[in-house]
Short mmCIF file of N, CA, C and O in Angstrom, two decimals:
data_model
loop_
_atom_site.label_atom_id
_atom_site.label_comp_id
_atom_site.label_asym_id
_atom_site.label_seq_id
_atom_site.Cartn_x
_atom_site.Cartn_y
_atom_site.Cartn_z
N GLN B 124 111.86 66.56 166.94
CA GLN B 124 113.02 66.80 166.11
C GLN B 124 114.18 67.30 166.94
O GLN B 124 114.01 67.98 167.94
N VAL B 125 115.37 66.93 166.50
CA VAL B 125 116.56 67.40 167.18
C VAL B 125 116.72 68.89 166.93
O VAL B 125 116.38 69.40 165.86
N GLN B 126 117.22 69.62 167.91
CA GLN B 126 117.50 71.05 167.76
C GLN B 126 119.00 71.24 167.63
O GLN B 126 119.77 70.63 168.38
N LEU B 127 119.40 72.10 166.71
CA LEU B 127 120.81 72.27 166.38
C LEU B 127 121.27 73.69 166.66
O LEU B 127 120.54 74.65 166.38
N VAL B 128 122.50 73.80 167.13
CA VAL B 128 123.11 75.11 167.37
C VAL B 128 124.51 75.11 166.78
O VAL B 128 125.34 74.27 167.15
N GLU B 129 124.76 76.04 165.85
CA GLU B 129 126.09 76.16 165.26
C GLU B 129 126.92 77.16 166.04
O GLU B 129 126.41 78.10 166.65
N SER B 130 128.22 76.98 165.96
CA SER B 130 129.16 77.93 166.54
C SER B 130 130.50 77.79 165.83
O SER B 130 130.70 76.84 165.06
N GLY B 131 131.39 78.72 166.11
CA GLY B 131 132.74 78.62 165.58
C GLY B 131 133.05 79.51 164.40
O GLY B 131 134.19 79.55 163.92
N GLY B 132 132.06 80.24 163.92
CA GLY B 132 132.32 81.15 162.81
C GLY B 132 133.19 82.32 163.23
O GLY B 132 133.44 82.53 164.42
N GLY B 133 133.66 83.05 162.24
CA GLY B 133 134.49 84.20 162.54
C GLY B 133 135.19 84.71 161.31
O GLY B 133 134.85 84.33 160.18
N LEU B 134 136.17 85.56 161.54
CA LEU B 134 136.96 86.17 160.47
C LEU B 134 138.31 85.46 160.40
O LEU B 134 138.99 85.29 161.41
N VAL B 135 138.69 85.06 159.20
CA VAL B 135 139.96 84.37 159.00
C VAL B 135 140.57 84.84 157.69
O VAL B 135 139.85 85.22 156.76
N GLN B 136 141.87 84.83 157.62
CA GLN B 136 142.55 85.22 156.39
C GLN B 136 142.53 84.08 155.38
O GLN B 136 142.47 82.89 155.76
N ALA B 137 142.60 84.44 154.13
CA ALA B 137 142.67 83.43 153.08
C ALA B 137 143.85 82.50 153.33
O ALA B 137 144.93 82.94 153.73
N GLY B 138 143.59 81.21 153.12
CA GLY B 138 144.61 80.21 153.39
C GLY B 138 144.54 79.64 154.80
O GLY B 138 145.19 78.62 155.09
N GLY B 139 143.76 80.26 155.64
CA GLY B 139 143.64 79.81 157.02
C GLY B 139 142.62 78.70 157.19
O GLY B 139 142.04 78.19 156.21
N SER B 140 142.41 78.32 158.45
CA SER B 140 141.50 77.23 158.79
C SER B 140 140.52 77.68 159.85
O SER B 140 140.78 78.62 160.61
N LEU B 141 139.41 76.98 159.88
CA LEU B 141 138.37 77.26 160.86
C LEU B 141 137.58 75.98 161.08
O LEU B 141 137.40 75.18 160.14
N ARG B 142 137.14 75.76 162.30
CA ARG B 142 136.29 74.60 162.59
C ARG B 142 134.94 75.06 163.13
O ARG B 142 134.89 75.76 164.15
N LEU B 143 133.90 74.66 162.45
CA LEU B 143 132.54 74.96 162.90
C LEU B 143 131.99 73.78 163.67
O LEU B 143 132.31 72.63 163.37
N SER B 144 131.14 74.08 164.64
CA SER B 144 130.50 73.04 165.44
C SER B 144 129.00 73.11 165.27
O SER B 144 128.43 74.19 165.12
N CYS B 145 128.38 71.96 165.33
CA CYS B 145 126.93 71.84 165.26
C CYS B 145 126.52 70.91 166.40
O CYS B 145 126.77 69.70 166.34
N THR B 146 125.91 71.48 167.42
CA THR B 146 125.58 70.72 168.63
C THR B 146 124.08 70.50 168.74
O THR B 146 123.29 71.42 168.52
N ALA B 147 123.72 69.28 169.08
CA ALA B 147 122.31 68.96 169.31
C ALA B 147 121.95 69.42 170.72
O ALA B 147 122.36 68.80 171.70
N SER B 148 121.19 70.51 170.79
CA SER B 148 120.83 71.04 172.11
C SER B 148 119.68 70.25 172.72
O SER B 148 119.49 70.29 173.93
N ARG B 149 118.95 69.56 171.88
CA ARG B 149 117.90 68.68 172.36
C ARG B 149 117.89 67.45 171.47
O ARG B 149 117.81 67.56 170.25
N GLY B 150 117.95 66.28 172.07
CA GLY B 150 118.02 65.06 171.30
C GLY B 150 119.43 64.78 170.82
O GLY B 150 120.37 65.50 171.17
N THR B 151 119.55 63.76 170.02
CA THR B 151 120.85 63.42 169.44
C THR B 151 120.66 63.13 167.96
O THR B 151 119.53 62.92 167.50
N PHE B 152 121.75 63.10 167.22
CA PHE B 152 121.65 62.74 165.81
C PHE B 152 122.59 61.60 165.48
O PHE B 152 123.18 61.57 164.42
N ASP B 153 122.69 60.64 166.40
CA ASP B 153 123.58 59.51 166.18
C ASP B 153 123.24 58.74 164.91
O ASP B 153 124.13 58.27 164.21
N ASP B 154 121.97 58.60 164.60
CA ASP B 154 121.57 57.83 163.42
C ASP B 154 120.96 58.73 162.35
O ASP B 154 120.08 58.31 161.60
N TYR B 155 121.41 59.95 162.30
CA TYR B 155 120.92 60.92 161.33
C TYR B 155 121.94 61.13 160.22
O TYR B 155 123.14 60.91 160.40
N ALA B 156 121.46 61.60 159.10
CA ALA B 156 122.33 62.22 158.11
C ALA B 156 122.52 63.67 158.53
O ALA B 156 121.58 64.33 158.99
N VAL B 157 123.74 64.16 158.42
CA VAL B 157 124.07 65.53 158.81
C VAL B 157 124.75 66.23 157.64
O VAL B 157 125.58 65.62 156.96
N ALA B 158 124.39 67.45 157.43
CA ALA B 158 124.95 68.21 156.30
C ALA B 158 125.27 69.63 156.73
O ALA B 158 124.73 70.14 157.72
N TRP B 159 126.12 70.25 155.96
CA TRP B 159 126.38 71.67 156.07
C TRP B 159 126.01 72.33 154.74
O TRP B 159 126.33 71.80 153.67
N PHE B 160 125.36 73.46 154.86
CA PHE B 160 125.03 74.30 153.72
C PHE B 160 125.58 75.68 154.00
O PHE B 160 125.96 76.01 155.14
N ARG B 161 125.62 76.50 152.97
CA ARG B 161 126.05 77.88 153.18
C ARG B 161 125.30 78.81 152.24
O ARG B 161 124.80 78.39 151.20
N GLN B 162 125.22 80.04 152.66
CA GLN B 162 124.56 81.05 151.84
C GLN B 162 125.35 82.34 151.90
O GLN B 162 125.52 82.92 152.98
N ALA B 163 125.83 82.75 150.75
CA ALA B 163 126.56 84.00 150.63
C ALA B 163 125.58 85.13 150.32
O ALA B 163 124.49 84.88 149.79
N PRO B 164 125.96 86.37 150.63
CA PRO B 164 125.06 87.51 150.36
C PRO B 164 124.64 87.56 148.90
O PRO B 164 125.49 87.47 148.00
N GLY B 165 123.34 87.67 148.67
CA GLY B 165 122.84 87.78 147.32
C GLY B 165 122.82 86.49 146.53
O GLY B 165 122.49 86.49 145.34
N LYS B 166 123.16 85.39 147.18
CA LYS B 166 123.19 84.11 146.48
C LYS B 166 122.24 83.12 147.15
O LYS B 166 121.86 83.29 148.30
N GLU B 167 121.93 82.07 146.42
CA GLU B 167 121.07 81.03 146.98
C GLU B 167 121.89 80.14 147.91
O GLU B 167 123.11 80.03 147.78
N ARG B 168 121.18 79.49 148.79
CA ARG B 168 121.83 78.52 149.66
C ARG B 168 122.41 77.39 148.83
O ARG B 168 121.77 76.93 147.87
N GLU B 169 123.60 76.94 149.19
CA GLU B 169 124.22 75.85 148.44
C GLU B 169 124.71 74.76 149.39
O GLU B 169 125.10 75.00 150.53
N PHE B 170 124.70 73.56 148.87
CA PHE B 170 125.17 72.40 149.59
C PHE B 170 126.69 72.45 149.72
O PHE B 170 127.39 72.84 148.79
N VAL B 171 127.20 72.02 150.88
CA VAL B 171 128.64 71.99 151.12
C VAL B 171 129.14 70.55 151.30
O VAL B 171 130.01 70.09 150.58
N ILE B 172 128.56 69.85 152.26
CA ILE B 172 129.04 68.51 152.61
C ILE B 172 127.95 67.79 153.40
O ILE B 172 127.17 68.43 154.10
N ALA B 173 127.90 66.48 153.26
CA ALA B 173 126.91 65.69 153.99
C ALA B 173 127.45 64.30 154.26
O ALA B 173 128.26 63.78 153.48
N THR B 174 126.97 63.72 155.32
CA THR B 174 127.34 62.35 155.64
C THR B 174 126.25 61.70 156.46
O THR B 174 125.45 62.40 157.09
N HIS B 175 126.20 60.38 156.40
CA HIS B 175 125.33 59.62 157.29
C HIS B 175 126.25 58.77 158.14
O HIS B 175 126.99 57.93 157.59
N TRP B 176 126.23 58.99 159.43
CA TRP B 176 127.22 58.37 160.29
C TRP B 176 127.24 56.86 160.14
O TRP B 176 128.30 56.24 160.07
N ASP B 177 126.08 56.22 160.09
CA ASP B 177 126.04 54.77 160.07
C ASP B 177 126.42 54.20 158.70
O ASP B 177 126.94 53.09 158.61
N ARG B 178 126.15 54.93 157.64
CA ARG B 178 126.38 54.40 156.30
C ARG B 178 127.78 54.68 155.80
O ARG B 178 128.26 54.04 154.87
N GLY B 179 128.42 55.67 156.42
CA GLY B 179 129.82 55.90 156.11
C GLY B 179 130.10 56.63 154.82
O GLY B 179 131.25 56.76 154.42
N ASN B 180 129.07 57.09 154.12
CA ASN B 180 129.30 57.83 152.88
C ASN B 180 129.34 59.33 153.17
O ASN B 180 128.55 59.84 153.94
N THR B 181 130.26 60.01 152.52
CA THR B 181 130.36 61.46 152.64
C THR B 181 130.31 62.07 151.25
O THR B 181 130.94 61.56 150.32
N TYR B 182 129.54 63.13 151.12
CA TYR B 182 129.38 63.80 149.83
C TYR B 182 129.88 65.23 149.97
O TYR B 182 129.63 65.90 150.97
N TYR B 183 130.58 65.68 148.93
CA TYR B 183 131.21 67.00 148.97
C TYR B 183 130.77 67.81 147.75
O TYR B 183 130.64 67.28 146.65
N ALA B 184 130.61 69.09 147.97
CA ALA B 184 130.52 69.99 146.82
C ALA B 184 131.90 70.06 146.18
O ALA B 184 132.92 70.01 146.88
N ASP B 185 131.95 70.15 144.87
CA ASP B 185 133.24 70.21 144.18
C ASP B 185 134.11 71.35 144.69
O ASP B 185 135.33 71.24 144.75
N SER B 186 133.47 72.43 145.07
CA SER B 186 134.21 73.63 145.48
C SER B 186 134.95 73.44 146.80
O SER B 186 135.86 74.23 147.11
N VAL B 187 134.59 72.43 147.58
CA VAL B 187 135.24 72.24 148.89
C VAL B 187 135.99 70.92 149.00
O VAL B 187 136.65 70.67 150.01
N LYS B 188 135.92 70.11 147.97
CA LYS B 188 136.57 68.80 148.01
C LYS B 188 138.07 68.97 148.22
O LYS B 188 138.72 69.77 147.57
N GLY B 189 138.58 68.22 149.18
CA GLY B 189 140.01 68.30 149.49
C GLY B 189 140.35 69.38 150.51
O GLY B 189 141.49 69.45 150.98
N ARG B 190 139.37 70.21 150.85
CA ARG B 190 139.64 71.30 151.80
C ARG B 190 138.77 71.19 153.05
O ARG B 190 139.19 71.61 154.13
N PHE B 191 137.55 70.67 152.92
CA PHE B 191 136.61 70.58 154.04
C PHE B 191 136.39 69.11 154.40
O PHE B 191 136.34 68.24 153.54
N THR B 192 136.23 68.86 155.69
CA THR B 192 135.87 67.53 156.16
C THR B 192 134.80 67.64 157.24
O THR B 192 134.66 68.68 157.90
N ILE B 193 134.07 66.56 157.43
CA ILE B 193 133.03 66.51 158.45
C ILE B 193 133.35 65.38 159.41
O ILE B 193 133.83 64.32 159.00
N SER B 194 133.10 65.61 160.69
CA SER B 194 133.35 64.59 161.70
C SER B 194 132.36 64.78 162.84
O SER B 194 131.55 65.70 162.82
N ARG B 195 132.45 63.91 163.85
CA ARG B 195 131.51 64.03 164.96
C ARG B 195 132.14 63.55 166.25
O ARG B 195 133.12 62.79 166.25
N ASP B 196 131.56 63.98 167.34
CA ASP B 196 131.91 63.51 168.67
C ASP B 196 130.59 63.15 169.35
O ASP B 196 129.84 64.03 169.78
N ASN B 197 130.30 61.86 169.43
CA ASN B 197 129.02 61.42 169.97
C ASN B 197 128.83 61.86 171.42
O ASN B 197 127.74 62.24 171.83
N ALA B 198 129.90 61.79 172.19
CA ALA B 198 129.79 62.13 173.61
C ALA B 198 129.37 63.59 173.78
O ALA B 198 128.67 63.92 174.74
N LYS B 199 129.78 64.43 172.85
CA LYS B 199 129.43 65.85 172.92
C LYS B 199 128.21 66.19 172.07
O LYS B 199 127.82 67.36 172.00
N LYS B 200 127.64 65.18 171.42
CA LYS B 200 126.48 65.38 170.54
C LYS B 200 126.77 66.51 169.55
O LYS B 200 125.94 67.39 169.30
N THR B 201 127.94 66.46 168.97
CA THR B 201 128.40 67.56 168.11
C THR B 201 129.00 67.02 166.83
O THR B 201 129.74 66.03 166.84
N ALA B 202 128.64 67.69 165.73
CA ALA B 202 129.27 67.46 164.44
C ALA B 202 130.15 68.66 164.13
O ALA B 202 129.86 69.78 164.55
N TYR B 203 131.21 68.42 163.39
CA TYR B 203 132.17 69.46 163.09
C TYR B 203 132.35 69.60 161.57
O TYR B 203 132.31 68.61 160.84
N LEU B 204 132.60 70.81 161.16
CA LEU B 204 133.02 71.08 159.79
C LEU B 204 134.40 71.70 159.89
O LEU B 204 134.55 72.83 160.35
N GLN B 205 135.40 70.95 159.49
CA GLN B 205 136.77 71.45 159.47
C GLN B 205 137.05 72.05 158.10
O GLN B 205 136.98 71.34 157.10
N MET B 206 137.39 73.31 158.08
CA MET B 206 137.62 74.02 156.82
C MET B 206 139.08 74.46 156.76
O MET B 206 139.57 75.11 157.70
N SER B 207 139.75 74.12 155.69
CA SER B 207 141.15 74.47 155.51
C SER B 207 141.33 75.14 154.17
O SER B 207 140.47 75.07 153.30
N SER B 208 142.48 75.78 154.02
CA SER B 208 142.79 76.49 152.76
C SER B 208 141.63 77.37 152.34
O SER B 208 141.19 77.35 151.18
N LEU B 209 141.14 78.13 153.27
CA LEU B 209 139.95 78.95 153.02
C LEU B 209 140.22 80.01 151.97
O LEU B 209 141.32 80.57 151.89
N LYS B 210 139.17 80.30 151.20
CA LYS B 210 139.23 81.29 150.14
C LYS B 210 138.18 82.36 150.40
O LYS B 210 137.16 82.08 151.05
N PRO B 211 138.37 83.54 149.86
CA PRO B 211 137.35 84.59 150.04
C PRO B 211 135.96 84.14 149.57
O PRO B 211 134.95 84.54 150.17
N GLU B 212 135.91 83.31 148.57
CA GLU B 212 134.61 82.83 148.08
C GLU B 212 133.94 81.84 149.02
O GLU B 212 132.79 81.44 148.79
N ASP B 213 134.62 81.45 150.08
CA ASP B 213 133.98 80.62 151.11
C ASP B 213 133.18 81.47 152.10
O ASP B 213 132.49 80.93 152.97
N THR B 214 133.29 82.77 151.98
CA THR B 214 132.55 83.66 152.87
C THR B 214 131.05 83.44 152.72
O THR B 214 130.50 83.51 151.61
N ALA B 215 130.39 83.17 153.84
CA ALA B 215 128.96 82.87 153.82
C ALA B 215 128.48 82.62 155.24
O ALA B 215 129.29 82.50 156.17
N VAL B 216 127.18 82.53 155.39
CA VAL B 216 126.59 82.00 156.62
C VAL B 216 126.48 80.49 156.45
O VAL B 216 125.92 80.02 155.44
N TYR B 217 127.01 79.77 157.39
CA TYR B 217 127.02 78.32 157.31
C TYR B 217 125.95 77.74 158.25
O TYR B 217 125.84 78.14 159.41
N TYR B 218 125.20 76.80 157.71
CA TYR B 218 124.11 76.16 158.45
C TYR B 218 124.34 74.66 158.51
O TYR B 218 124.74 74.05 157.52
N CYS B 219 124.06 74.07 159.64
CA CYS B 219 124.03 72.61 159.68
C CYS B 219 122.58 72.14 159.67
O CYS B 219 121.68 72.87 160.09
N ALA B 220 122.40 70.95 159.15
CA ALA B 220 121.07 70.36 159.04
C ALA B 220 121.17 68.88 159.35
O ALA B 220 122.21 68.26 159.09
N ALA B 221 120.10 68.32 159.88
CA ALA B 221 120.09 66.91 160.22
C ALA B 221 118.73 66.31 159.94
O ALA B 221 117.69 66.96 160.19
N ASP B 222 118.74 65.10 159.46
CA ASP B 222 117.49 64.39 159.17
C ASP B 222 117.79 62.90 159.13
O ASP B 222 118.81 62.49 158.61
N PRO B 223 116.88 62.07 159.64
CA PRO B 223 117.15 60.63 159.66
C PRO B 223 117.36 60.03 158.28
O PRO B 223 118.18 59.11 158.12
N SER B 224 116.67 60.57 157.28
CA SER B 224 116.76 59.98 155.95
C SER B 224 117.55 60.83 154.97
O SER B 224 117.71 60.44 153.81
N GLY B 225 118.04 61.97 155.41
CA GLY B 225 118.79 62.83 154.50
C GLY B 225 117.93 63.81 153.74
O GLY B 225 118.43 64.51 152.85
N ASP B 226 116.65 63.88 154.05
CA ASP B 226 115.76 64.85 153.43
C ASP B 226 115.86 66.14 154.24
O ASP B 226 115.00 66.47 155.05
N PHE B 227 116.91 66.89 153.98
CA PHE B 227 117.23 68.03 154.84
C PHE B 227 116.20 69.14 154.78
O PHE B 227 116.04 69.87 155.75
N ASP B 228 115.50 69.25 153.68
CA ASP B 228 114.46 70.27 153.61
C ASP B 228 113.39 70.04 154.67
O ASP B 228 112.72 70.98 155.11
N ARG B 229 113.23 68.80 155.07
CA ARG B 229 112.22 68.46 156.09
C ARG B 229 112.84 68.28 157.46
O ARG B 229 112.13 68.02 158.42
N GLY B 230 114.15 68.44 157.55
CA GLY B 230 114.83 68.14 158.79
C GLY B 230 115.01 69.35 159.69
O GLY B 230 114.36 70.38 159.53
N SER B 231 115.92 69.21 160.64
CA SER B 231 116.22 70.26 161.59
C SER B 231 117.38 71.11 161.09
O SER B 231 118.32 70.57 160.49
N TRP B 232 117.30 72.40 161.37
CA TRP B 232 118.34 73.34 160.93
C TRP B 232 118.79 74.19 162.11
O TRP B 232 118.00 74.52 162.99
N GLY B 233 120.05 74.56 162.08
CA GLY B 233 120.54 75.51 163.05
C GLY B 233 120.30 76.93 162.58
O GLY B 233 119.78 77.17 161.49
N GLN B 234 120.74 77.88 163.40
CA GLN B 234 120.49 79.28 163.11
C GLN B 234 121.54 79.90 162.19
O GLN B 234 121.35 81.01 161.69
N GLY B 235 122.63 79.20 161.99
CA GLY B 235 123.68 79.69 161.11
C GLY B 235 124.80 80.39 161.86
O GLY B 235 124.60 80.94 162.95
N THR B 236 125.98 80.33 161.29
CA THR B 236 127.14 81.03 161.84
C THR B 236 127.93 81.65 160.69
O THR B 236 128.12 81.03 159.66
N GLN B 237 128.34 82.89 160.88
CA GLN B 237 128.99 83.65 159.81
C GLN B 237 130.47 83.29 159.71
O GLN B 237 131.19 83.29 160.72
N VAL B 238 130.90 83.02 158.50
CA VAL B 238 132.32 82.82 158.20
C VAL B 238 132.73 83.88 157.19
O VAL B 238 132.10 84.00 156.13
N THR B 239 133.76 84.64 157.50
CA THR B 239 134.26 85.67 156.60
C THR B 239 135.74 85.41 156.36
O THR B 239 136.52 85.31 157.30
N VAL B 240 136.09 85.29 155.09
CA VAL B 240 137.48 85.03 154.70
C VAL B 240 138.00 86.27 154.00
O VAL B 240 137.48 86.65 152.94
N SER B 241 139.01 86.87 154.56
CA SER B 241 139.59 88.08 153.97
C SER B 241 140.74 87.73 153.05
O SER B 241 141.47 86.76 153.27
N SER B 242 140.88 88.53 152.01
CA SER B 242 141.94 88.26 151.01
C SER B 242 143.24 88.95 151.40
O SER B 242 143.30 89.74 152.31
#
């Protein structure tokens, strides 16, 4: 299985932007489905965004539609989550996940990166 490492989290003011990275430290995910999830304190993990590079479909949680996008750089074996117009309710630990078929529960997960949005 591919191993994933997230980075790029931090503290940002509401309305600001942040870009998270998800790098394959071992293997690649060129033909994988890749997703981002998040978990806020005291809440369950929730889906944010997912895409399958080869199929070209991207799925968004309603709460992030129009504000978050996902992209990749194959040469760097990295997927990105670009977050804009951030809100305090976006505060959470963000995780990336990858799986060839999109069954993320069975796939590879990173360790998470904290995003905090101040009001």
